[in-house]
Amino acid sequence: MAKYHMRSCPLVLSLLSILFYSSIVLAAPVTTYNVVSLGAKADGGTDSTQAFISAWTKTCASANPAIIYVPAGRFDLGKVVFNGPCMNSAIGIHIDGTLVAPSDYSVLGNDGNWLLFEHVDGVTISGGILDGQGAGLWDCKSSGKSCPSGATTLEFTNSKNIVVSSLTSLNSQMFHIVVNGCQKVKMQGVTVAASGDSPNTDGIHVQLSSDVTILSSKIRTGDDCISIGPGATNLWIENVACGPGHGISIGSLGKDLQEVGVENVTVKTVTFTGTQNGVRIKTWGRPSNGFARNILFQHAIMVDVQNPILIDQNYCPGNEGCPGQVSGVKISDVTYQDIHGTSATEVAVKFDCSSENPCSGIRLEDVKLTYKNQAAQASCTYAAGTSSGAVQPSGCL
Ligand SMILES: *[C@@H]1O[C@H](CO)[C@@H](O)[C@H](O)[C@H]1NC(C)=O
């Protein structure tokens, strides 16, 4: 149905209208804008940026629900800003094809993002492959030359009621997906894939946002599978496969003196395979009023993970801007429940908390982590809490 250009099909439109009106009271007709009808070429060579911008302009200006349809094929795109507010809050973007970023990283340069949704309310993106073509920038960064920071593939800023389903993001220059300053975002069936040694290619980053849900997704990349920044509240992550990558991380928090906290995060039913970390909370070792509280890590399987359970409050890269200082971030009420598997290092549970703001309310329940078929070790500094059920390694709390 999405393939019809309905404006040119009045018969289809009126038949559909009858259908809609008979089933849903007062449902508005849906207009579909096919990017190819607006000049996009699925040939992997022609720049289709203008056609996408014009599809968005029409969709956003439509008083009724509207759909952008991207058929199969490869569409080369430069930076596209999907700017709101729009005239309707039921916009669909149905993608059967692949959107391809410029392979020359100097084109996006320091722009920050490639596909940016800003000030939108009610956008559903389904299907599609986003190819960030980041390999050139990764090579530049690993050669030690001076390179641009690179672009996030897909970013939502100051938006709400967003759904992303069955989307694949490949080889981003920087972060693959960013949710920043948003409310009510649901991602389901997302796949992220980039090389395990690609720099700064976090899978999904969430900050300053509430009611974000990430379900049934597969993430393999060179940095955090999911990173959670300041101001993330009521975040639910369930049924995720992570690895390679750096795990699921709350932080780095506490870089700034004044910072909004992280609260109400659930990470449930996640498998970490060969990752640097499993579930991590990380804060800068410097003053801050930030916090992380009411966090639940539940039903996790660790397969050969270097730091399966980690709180690190002494993050200070390059020993710059923090030596001799301690973290001001308060970490409290963090539960680790039903976490099993293998550690790739001897210390499987490490709570390295702040001497000024010790971690409190840390709960370990039914944890079993082994190292080389033996019990692994636990290490705790300034951490208080309880253990219940079978906990191995034990002796920490
Ligand atoms: C966190 O969850 C608690 C308990 O459900 C709720 O009272 C509180 O408002 C939530 N915090 C935020 C920032 O929404």
Coordinates of C-alpha atoms and ligand atoms in Angstrom, one line a residue:
M1 CA 0.0 0.0 0.0
A2 CA 2.8 2.3 0.8
K3 CA 4.1 2.0 -2.7
Y4 CA 1.2 3.9 -4.3
H5 CA 1.5 7.5 -4.9
M6 CA -2.0 8.1 -3.7
R7 CA -2.3 11.7 -4.8
S8 CA -2.3 10.5 -8.4
C9 CA -4.8 7.7 -7.6
P10 CA -8.1 9.2 -6.6
L11 CA -9.9 6.0 -7.0
V12 CA -7.6 4.1 -4.7
L13 CA -7.7 7.0 -2.3
S14 CA -11.5 7.2 -2.2
L15 CA -11.8 3.4 -1.8
L16 CA -9.3 3.5 1.0
S17 CA -11.1 6.4 2.6
I18 CA -14.3 4.4 2.6
L19 CA -12.3 1.5 4.2
F20 CA -10.8 3.8 6.8
Y21 CA -14.0 5.6 7.6
S22 CA -15.9 2.3 8.0
S23 CA -13.3 0.9 10.4
I24 CA -11.8 3.8 12.2
V25 CA -14.1 6.7 13.0
L26 CA -12.8 9.9 11.4
A27 CA -9.4 8.4 10.4
A28 CA -7.7 10.7 8.0
P29 CA -6.5 9.6 4.6
V30 CA -2.7 8.9 4.3
T31 CA -0.6 10.5 1.6
T32 CA 2.5 8.7 0.5
Y33 CA 5.5 10.5 -1.0
N34 CA 7.8 8.2 -2.9
V35 CA 11.3 9.7 -3.0
V36 CA 11.9 8.3 -6.5
S37 CA 8.8 10.3 -7.8
L38 CA 10.6 13.3 -6.3
G39 CA 13.8 12.8 -8.2
A40 CA 15.8 10.4 -6.0
K41 CA 17.8 7.8 -7.9
A42 CA 18.4 4.3 -6.5
D43 CA 21.6 3.9 -8.5
G44 CA 24.3 4.3 -5.8
G45 CA 26.0 7.3 -7.5
T46 CA 23.5 10.1 -7.9
D47 CA 23.1 12.4 -4.9
S48 CA 19.5 12.2 -3.7
T49 CA 19.7 14.7 -0.9
Q50 CA 17.3 17.2 -2.5
A51 CA 14.6 14.6 -3.2
F52 CA 14.7 13.5 0.5
I53 CA 14.5 17.0 1.7
S54 CA 11.5 17.7 -0.6
A55 CA 9.8 14.5 0.6
W56 CA 10.2 15.6 4.2
T57 CA 9.0 19.2 3.5
K58 CA 5.8 17.8 1.9
T59 CA 5.3 15.2 4.6
C60 CA 5.9 17.6 7.4
A61 CA 3.6 20.2 5.9
S62 CA 0.7 17.7 5.3
A63 CA -2.3 18.3 7.5
N64 CA -3.1 14.6 7.4
P65 CA -0.9 11.5 8.3
A66 CA 1.8 11.1 5.6
I67 CA 4.4 8.6 4.6
I68 CA 7.8 8.9 3.0
Y69 CA 8.5 5.7 1.0
V70 CA 12.0 4.7 0.0
P71 CA 12.0 1.8 -2.4
A72 CA 14.8 -0.8 -2.8
G73 CA 18.2 0.3 -4.1
R74 CA 21.1 2.4 -2.9
F75 CA 20.5 6.1 -2.4
D76 CA 23.4 8.4 -1.9
L77 CA 22.7 11.1 0.7
G78 CA 24.5 14.1 2.2
K79 CA 23.4 15.6 5.4
V80 CA 19.6 15.7 5.8
V81 CA 17.8 17.6 8.6
F82 CA 14.3 16.4 9.2
N83 CA 13.1 19.5 10.9
G84 CA 9.9 20.0 12.8
P85 CA 7.5 21.0 14.2
C86 CA 5.2 19.4 11.6
M87 CA 1.5 19.9 10.7
N88 CA 0.7 16.3 11.7
S89 CA 1.9 13.9 14.3
A90 CA 1.6 10.6 12.3
I91 CA 4.6 10.6 9.9
G92 CA 5.8 7.2 8.6
I93 CA 9.1 6.6 6.9
H94 CA 9.1 3.2 5.2
I95 CA 12.4 2.2 3.9
D96 CA 13.1 -0.8 1.7
G97 CA 16.4 0.5 0.4
T98 CA 19.8 1.5 1.7
L99 CA 20.7 5.1 2.5
V100 CA 24.4 5.7 1.9
A101 CA 26.5 8.4 3.5
P102 CA 29.4 10.1 1.6
S103 CA 32.5 7.9 1.7
D104 CA 34.7 11.0 1.9
Y105 CA 34.6 11.8 5.6
S106 CA 35.5 15.5 4.9
V107 CA 32.0 16.0 3.4
L108 CA 30.2 15.6 6.7
G109 CA 33.3 16.8 8.5
N110 CA 32.5 18.1 12.0
D111 CA 28.8 18.5 11.2
G112 CA 28.0 16.2 14.1
N113 CA 25.3 14.1 12.4
W114 CA 24.3 12.8 9.0
L115 CA 20.5 12.2 9.4
L116 CA 19.0 14.5 12.0
F117 CA 15.4 14.6 13.3
E118 CA 14.8 17.8 15.3
H119 CA 11.7 19.1 17.0
V120 CA 9.5 16.3 15.6
D121 CA 6.5 14.7 17.3
G122 CA 5.1 11.4 16.0
V123 CA 7.6 9.8 13.6
T124 CA 7.8 6.1 12.9
I125 CA 10.8 4.8 10.9
S126 CA 10.5 1.2 9.7
G127 CA 12.9 -1.0 7.8
G128 CA 15.9 0.2 5.9
I129 CA 19.7 0.1 6.0
L130 CA 21.8 3.1 6.9
D131 CA 25.3 2.8 5.6
G132 CA 27.6 5.3 7.3
Q133 CA 30.7 4.3 5.3
G134 CA 32.8 5.1 8.3
A135 CA 35.9 3.0 7.5
G136 CA 37.8 5.9 6.0
L137 CA 37.4 8.0 9.1
W138 CA 38.3 5.1 11.4
D139 CA 41.6 4.6 9.4
C140 CA 42.3 8.3 9.7
K141 CA 41.7 8.2 13.5
S142 CA 43.8 5.1 14.0
S143 CA 46.7 6.5 12.0
G144 CA 47.1 9.3 14.5
K145 CA 46.6 12.0 11.9
S146 CA 44.3 14.9 12.7
C147 CA 40.8 14.0 11.5
P148 CA 37.3 15.5 11.8
S149 CA 35.4 14.0 14.8
G150 CA 32.8 12.5 12.3
A151 CA 29.1 12.3 12.2
T152 CA 26.5 10.3 14.1
T153 CA 24.4 8.3 11.6
L154 CA 20.9 8.9 13.0
E155 CA 20.1 11.4 15.7
F156 CA 16.8 12.5 17.3
T157 CA 17.0 15.8 19.2
N158 CA 14.3 17.6 21.2
S159 CA 11.6 15.2 19.8
K160 CA 8.9 12.9 21.1
N161 CA 6.8 9.9 20.2
I162 CA 9.4 8.3 18.0
V163 CA 9.3 4.7 16.9
V164 CA 12.2 3.0 15.1
S165 CA 11.7 -0.6 14.0
S166 CA 13.6 -3.2 12.0
L167 CA 16.3 -0.6 11.1
T168 CA 20.0 -1.6 10.4
S169 CA 22.8 0.9 10.9
L170 CA 26.2 -0.1 9.4
N171 CA 29.7 1.3 9.8
S172 CA 28.8 4.7 11.3
Q173 CA 31.6 7.3 11.3
M174 CA 30.8 8.0 15.0
F175 CA 27.8 7.0 17.1
H176 CA 25.2 5.0 15.2
I177 CA 22.0 6.3 16.9
V178 CA 21.7 9.1 19.3
V179 CA 18.6 10.0 21.4
N180 CA 19.1 13.5 22.9
G181 CA 16.5 15.6 24.7
C182 CA 13.6 13.3 23.7
Q183 CA 10.5 11.8 25.4
K184 CA 8.8 8.5 24.5
V185 CA 11.2 6.8 22.0
K186 CA 10.8 3.1 21.2
M187 CA 13.4 1.2 19.2
Q188 CA 12.7 -2.4 18.3
G189 CA 14.5 -4.9 16.1
V190 CA 17.4 -2.6 15.5
T191 CA 20.7 -4.0 14.2
V192 CA 24.0 -2.2 14.5
A193 CA 27.1 -3.6 12.9
A194 CA 30.6 -2.1 12.7
S195 CA 34.1 -3.5 13.2
G196 CA 35.1 -4.4 16.8
D197 CA 38.0 -2.0 16.5
S198 CA 36.2 1.0 15.0
P199 CA 36.7 4.1 17.3
N200 CA 33.8 5.9 19.0
T201 CA 31.1 3.9 17.1
D202 CA 28.7 3.5 20.0
G203 CA 25.6 1.6 19.0
I204 CA 22.8 3.6 20.7
H205 CA 23.4 6.6 23.0
V206 CA 20.7 8.0 25.2
Q207 CA 20.9 11.3 27.2
L208 CA 18.6 14.0 28.6
S209 CA 15.7 11.8 27.6
S210 CA 12.8 10.0 29.4
D211 CA 10.7 7.0 28.6
V212 CA 13.1 5.4 26.0
T213 CA 12.6 1.7 25.3
I214 CA 15.1 -0.4 23.4
L215 CA 13.9 -3.9 22.6
S216 CA 15.1 -7.0 20.7
S217 CA 18.2 -5.5 19.1
K218 CA 21.6 -6.8 18.0
I219 CA 24.6 -4.6 18.4
R220 CA 28.2 -5.3 17.5
T221 CA 30.5 -2.4 17.3
G222 CA 33.9 -0.9 18.4
D223 CA 32.6 1.1 21.4
D224 CA 29.7 0.8 23.9
C225 CA 26.7 -1.2 22.5
I226 CA 24.5 1.2 24.5
S227 CA 25.7 4.2 26.3
I228 CA 23.6 6.1 28.8
G229 CA 24.5 9.8 29.4
P230 CA 23.4 12.4 32.0
G231 CA 19.6 13.0 32.2
A232 CA 18.5 9.6 31.0
T233 CA 15.4 8.6 33.1
N234 CA 12.9 5.8 32.8
L235 CA 15.0 3.9 30.3
W236 CA 14.1 0.3 29.5
I237 CA 16.4 -2.0 27.6
E238 CA 15.4 -5.6 27.0
N239 CA 16.5 -8.6 24.9
V240 CA 19.7 -7.2 23.4
A241 CA 22.7 -9.1 22.0
C242 CA 25.9 -7.1 22.5
G243 CA 29.3 -8.0 21.2
P244 CA 31.9 -7.2 20.1
G245 CA 31.8 -3.9 21.8
H246 CA 32.4 -2.2 25.2
G247 CA 29.1 -3.4 26.8
I248 CA 26.2 -1.4 28.2
S249 CA 27.5 1.6 30.1
I250 CA 25.9 4.2 32.3
G251 CA 28.4 7.1 31.8
S252 CA 30.7 8.6 31.6
L253 CA 28.9 10.7 34.2
G254 CA 30.2 13.6 36.3
K255 CA 32.4 15.4 33.7
D256 CA 30.7 18.6 34.6
L257 CA 30.2 20.2 38.0
Q258 CA 26.5 20.7 37.4
E259 CA 24.9 17.7 35.8
V260 CA 21.5 16.1 35.7
G261 CA 21.3 12.6 37.0
V262 CA 20.4 9.2 35.7
E263 CA 17.4 7.5 37.3
N264 CA 15.2 4.4 36.7
V265 CA 17.2 2.3 34.3
T266 CA 16.3 -1.3 33.6
V267 CA 18.6 -3.5 31.6
K268 CA 17.1 -6.9 31.2
T269 CA 17.9 -10.2 29.3
V270 CA 21.1 -9.2 27.6
T271 CA 23.8 -11.4 26.2
F272 CA 27.3 -10.0 26.2
T273 CA 29.8 -11.9 23.9
G274 CA 33.5 -11.1 24.0
T275 CA 32.9 -7.6 25.1
Q276 CA 35.3 -5.3 27.1
N277 CA 32.6 -4.8 29.8
G278 CA 29.3 -6.2 30.6
V279 CA 27.2 -3.9 32.7
R280 CA 29.2 -0.8 33.7
I281 CA 28.7 2.5 35.5
K282 CA 31.5 4.9 34.9
T283 CA 32.1 8.4 36.3
W284 CA 34.9 10.9 36.0
G285 CA 37.1 11.3 39.1
R286 CA 36.2 14.9 39.6
P287 CA 33.6 17.1 41.4
S288 CA 30.0 16.9 40.2
N289 CA 26.5 17.0 41.6
G290 CA 25.4 14.2 39.3
F291 CA 23.9 10.8 40.4
A292 CA 22.9 7.4 39.1
R293 CA 20.1 5.7 41.1
N294 CA 17.5 3.0 40.9
I295 CA 19.2 0.9 38.4
L296 CA 18.4 -2.8 37.7
F297 CA 20.6 -5.2 35.7
Q298 CA 18.6 -8.4 35.4
H299 CA 19.1 -11.7 33.5
A300 CA 22.4 -11.2 31.8
I301 CA 24.6 -13.8 30.3
M302 CA 28.3 -13.1 30.0
V303 CA 30.4 -15.0 27.5
D304 CA 34.1 -14.3 27.9
V305 CA 33.7 -10.7 29.1
Q306 CA 36.7 -8.8 30.4
N307 CA 34.8 -6.8 33.1
P308 CA 31.4 -8.4 33.5
I309 CA 30.2 -6.2 36.5
L310 CA 31.9 -2.9 36.9
I311 CA 31.5 0.4 38.7
D312 CA 34.5 2.7 37.9
Q313 CA 34.4 6.1 39.6
N314 CA 38.0 7.0 38.8
Y315 CA 37.7 7.6 35.0
C316 CA 40.4 10.2 34.1
P317 CA 41.6 9.7 30.5
G318 CA 45.1 10.9 30.0
N319 CA 45.2 11.9 33.6
E320 CA 44.0 15.3 32.6
G321 CA 41.7 17.6 34.6
C322 CA 41.1 15.2 37.5
P323 CA 44.4 14.0 39.2
G324 CA 44.1 14.1 43.0
Q325 CA 40.3 14.6 42.8
V326 CA 37.4 12.2 43.5
S327 CA 34.1 11.7 41.9
G328 CA 31.2 13.7 43.1
V329 CA 28.6 11.4 41.5
K330 CA 26.4 9.5 43.9
I331 CA 25.7 5.9 42.9
S332 CA 22.8 4.2 44.8
D333 CA 20.3 1.5 44.6
V334 CA 21.9 -0.7 41.9
T335 CA 20.7 -4.3 41.7
Y336 CA 22.4 -7.1 39.8
Q337 CA 20.1 -10.0 39.6
D338 CA 20.6 -13.4 37.8
I339 CA 23.9 -12.7 36.1
H340 CA 25.8 -15.7 34.9
G341 CA 28.6 -16.7 32.7
T342 CA 32.3 -16.4 32.1
S343 CA 34.8 -13.6 32.8
A344 CA 37.9 -13.2 30.6
T345 CA 39.8 -11.8 33.6
E346 CA 40.3 -12.9 37.2
V347 CA 38.2 -10.0 38.7
A348 CA 34.7 -10.4 37.5
V349 CA 33.0 -8.0 39.9
K350 CA 34.6 -4.7 40.6
F351 CA 33.1 -1.8 42.5
D352 CA 35.6 1.0 42.5
C353 CA 33.5 3.8 44.1
S354 CA 34.2 7.3 45.2
S355 CA 35.8 7.8 48.7
E356 CA 33.7 11.0 49.2
N357 CA 30.5 9.5 47.9
P358 CA 30.6 5.8 48.5
C359 CA 28.2 3.6 46.5
S360 CA 25.2 2.6 48.6
G361 CA 22.4 0.1 48.2
I362 CA 24.4 -2.2 45.9
R363 CA 22.6 -5.6 45.7
L364 CA 23.9 -8.8 44.2
E365 CA 21.4 -11.6 43.8
D366 CA 22.0 -14.9 42.1
V367 CA 25.3 -14.0 40.4
K368 CA 27.6 -16.7 39.2
L369 CA 30.7 -15.7 37.2
T370 CA 33.6 -18.0 36.6
Y371 CA 37.1 -17.4 35.3
K372 CA 38.9 -20.4 33.6
N373 CA 36.3 -22.8 35.1
Q374 CA 37.0 -21.5 38.6
A375 CA 35.4 -19.0 40.8
A376 CA 36.4 -15.5 39.7
Q377 CA 37.3 -12.7 42.2
A378 CA 35.5 -9.6 43.4
S379 CA 37.0 -6.3 44.4
C380 CA 35.1 -3.6 46.3
T381 CA 36.3 -0.1 47.4
Y382 CA 33.8 2.2 49.1
A383 CA 30.9 0.1 48.2
A384 CA 28.1 -0.9 50.6
G385 CA 25.1 -3.2 50.0
T386 CA 23.9 -6.7 50.3
S387 CA 24.3 -10.1 48.7
S388 CA 21.5 -12.7 48.6
G389 CA 20.9 -16.0 46.9
A390 CA 24.0 -17.7 45.5
V391 CA 26.6 -15.1 44.7
Q392 CA 29.9 -16.1 43.2
P393 CA 32.4 -14.4 43.5
S394 CA 31.4 -13.5 47.0
G395 CA 32.9 -11.6 50.0
C396 CA 32.7 -8.2 48.6
L397 CA 29.6 -6.7 50.1
Ligands
LIG1 C1 11.6 6.9 38.9 O1 10.7 5.8 39.3 C2 10.0 6.2 40.6 C3 9.2 4.9 41.0 O2 8.5 4.4 40.0 C4 9.1 7.4 40.3 O3 8.4 7.7 41.5 C5 10.0 8.5 39.8 O4 9.2 9.6 39.5 C6 10.8 8.1 38.6 N1 11.8 9.2 38.3 C7 11.7 9.9 37.2 C8 12.7 11.0 37.0 O5 10.8 9.8 36.4

